[in-house]
Amino acid sequence: MAVAEACSCSCSAKLPADGFRRDWTVSEVVALLGRPMNDLIFEAHAIHRQHFDPNRVQLSQLLSIKTGGCPEDCKYCPQSARYDTELKAEKLLEIEAVLAEARAAKANGATRFCMGAAWRSPKERDLDKVCAMVEGVKGLGLETCVTLGMLDAAQARRLKDAGLDYYNHNIDTSPEFYGEIISTRTFADRLDTLGHVRAAGLNVCCGGIVGMGEGREHRAGMLLALANMPQHPESVPINMLVQVEGTPLFGEGALDPFEFVRTVAAARIMMPASLVRLSAGREAMSDELQALCFFAGANSIFYGEKLLTTPNPAEGRDAKLFARLGVEPL
Ligand code: SAM
Ligand code: DTB
Ligand code: SF4
């Protein structure tokens, strides 16, 4: 890789020709996460300003198009059939119901509509329906995103042909911690799907979850795995674990909120031009904590009163927060 110029952050590394490093080491990222807070967020904010209007935040709306009954064993997830979470499994929604939600999302100001399914991977006849949903939502003038589990190369191409803009597929945590959280698939499986998504020419939405009992070295490992990808994900959701009763991670000790802010800031520094999304967990966050996350480089949120199955702040609360901060939708 051609080396062009010195890095814009405080490290002494050289940059590849496209301007972004992809050679982070765990010790470097642990050190970054552990810097004095003011130094860390000052640097993240400065980098944020080089690439984005700091007063604009992008709004994505989620819809669960197939809820519950998932065969996977992700310890954080209320939709796994293995845990007793009182969530009722539902079948794939009809296209008209999805389009009605998408129209409402657009009317509320969302620019991206993200459809999630509780699948390990989609079956072909399900994919036919999802492709029709993508075409319909795209026709409304919204950006489209789906998250359907693992894909093969042909499935990724079919979604691209249907007009899909983004595929969400999170690495969730570091490769080292992955086996503590999920046993029914591997970290390498995740990377395979991400490879098919990229090869199909789709934009990548890929991030993870913090607050699952991981250590700072695991948060560093997760960020490193994202930032050292051949191309940075265009969207990077940083989720705070939403603890759902019945899942194995219910009752996990809460993460220091400043550690969440540090993760957001490091994501901004390491992936300067990506949308960093302050994702799940906002319902339990104060307005002040969210404002600090925006200052540290978060510039996207999930909008609307529900994530997939759990609550998210109502539009009214977000609208008030944006007005108080002078932030406008992107
Ligand atoms: N089944 C597909 C998959 O796992 O790729 C798509 C849907 S899955 C619900 C999408 C993502 O939601 C997961 O990868 C995880 O990062 C996030 N997620 C699920 N449950 C969560 C929770 N309780 N708290 C925070 N994030 C969660
Ligand atoms: C992502 O990173 N977070 C979203 C979306 N991508 C699909 C999902 C959050 C789910 C939170 C738990 C729930 O509502 O079921
Ligand atoms: Fe299934 Fe996705 Fe939940 Fe894992 S995160 S249990 S794959 S819906």
Tab-separated table of C-alpha atoms and ligand atoms in Angstrom, residues 62 76-79 87 114-116 147 168-170 172 205-209 236-240 242 244 277 279-281 302 306-311, ligand 2:
chain	number	residue	atom	x	y	z
A	62	LEU	CA	-35.628	0.418	11.904
A	76	TYR	CA	-27.545	-10.470	23.978
A	77	CYS	CA	-30.510	-11.082	21.711
A	78	PRO	CA	-34.171	-11.235	22.741
A	79	GLN	CA	-35.013	-12.815	19.372
A	87	LEU	CA	-41.189	-12.197	22.762
A	114	CYS	CA	-33.480	-0.486	7.763
A	115	MET	CA	-35.354	-3.777	7.723
A	116	GLY	CA	-34.203	-6.501	10.121
A	147	THR	CA	-29.988	-7.093	7.975
A	168	ASN	CA	-26.010	-4.327	8.041
A	169	HIS	CA	-23.955	-7.166	9.432
A	170	ASN	CA	-22.250	-6.492	12.754
A	172	ASP	CA	-20.531	-7.425	17.413
A	205	CYS	CA	-23.044	-1.068	7.738
A	206	CYS	CA	-21.001	-2.878	10.364
A	207	GLY	CA	-20.348	-2.247	14.028
A	208	GLY	CA	-20.861	-3.913	17.352
A	209	ILE	CA	-22.128	-3.905	20.901
A	236	VAL	CA	-20.559	2.004	11.969
A	237	PRO	CA	-23.294	1.351	14.550
A	238	ILE	CA	-22.038	1.390	18.123
A	239	ASN	CA	-24.697	-0.294	20.250
A	240	MET	CA	-24.887	-0.200	24.035
A	242	VAL	CA	-30.010	-3.369	25.764
A	244	VAL	CA	-33.543	-7.975	28.035
A	277	ARG	CA	-24.169	5.641	14.686
A	279	SER	CA	-27.358	2.993	18.065
A	280	ALA	CA	-29.157	0.763	20.572
A	281	GLY	CA	-29.217	1.876	24.197
A	302	PHE	CA	-31.849	5.113	15.009
A	306	LYS	CA	-38.844	1.229	18.561
A	307	LEU	CA	-35.556	-0.396	17.597
A	308	LEU	CA	-36.324	-3.951	16.420
A	309	THR	CA	-38.117	-5.272	19.494
A	310	THR	CA	-37.085	-2.886	22.302
A	311	PRO	CA	-37.970	0.777	22.976
B	2	DTB	C1	-27.602	-2.353	14.792
B	2	DTB	O1	-26.349	-2.252	14.885
B	2	DTB	N1	-28.442	-2.168	15.789
B	2	DTB	C2	-29.802	-2.382	15.365
B	2	DTB	C3	-29.653	-2.656	13.845
B	2	DTB	N2	-28.234	-2.653	13.669
B	2	DTB	C4	-30.305	-3.793	13.220
B	2	DTB	C5	-30.533	-3.398	16.160
B	2	DTB	C6	-30.587	-3.099	17.640
B	2	DTB	C7	-31.444	-4.121	18.289
B	2	DTB	C8	-31.653	-3.863	19.740
B	2	DTB	C9	-32.498	-4.886	20.384
B	2	DTB	C10	-33.890	-5.004	19.820
B	2	DTB	O2	-34.597	-3.977	19.683
B	2	DTB	O3	-34.335	-6.123	19.549
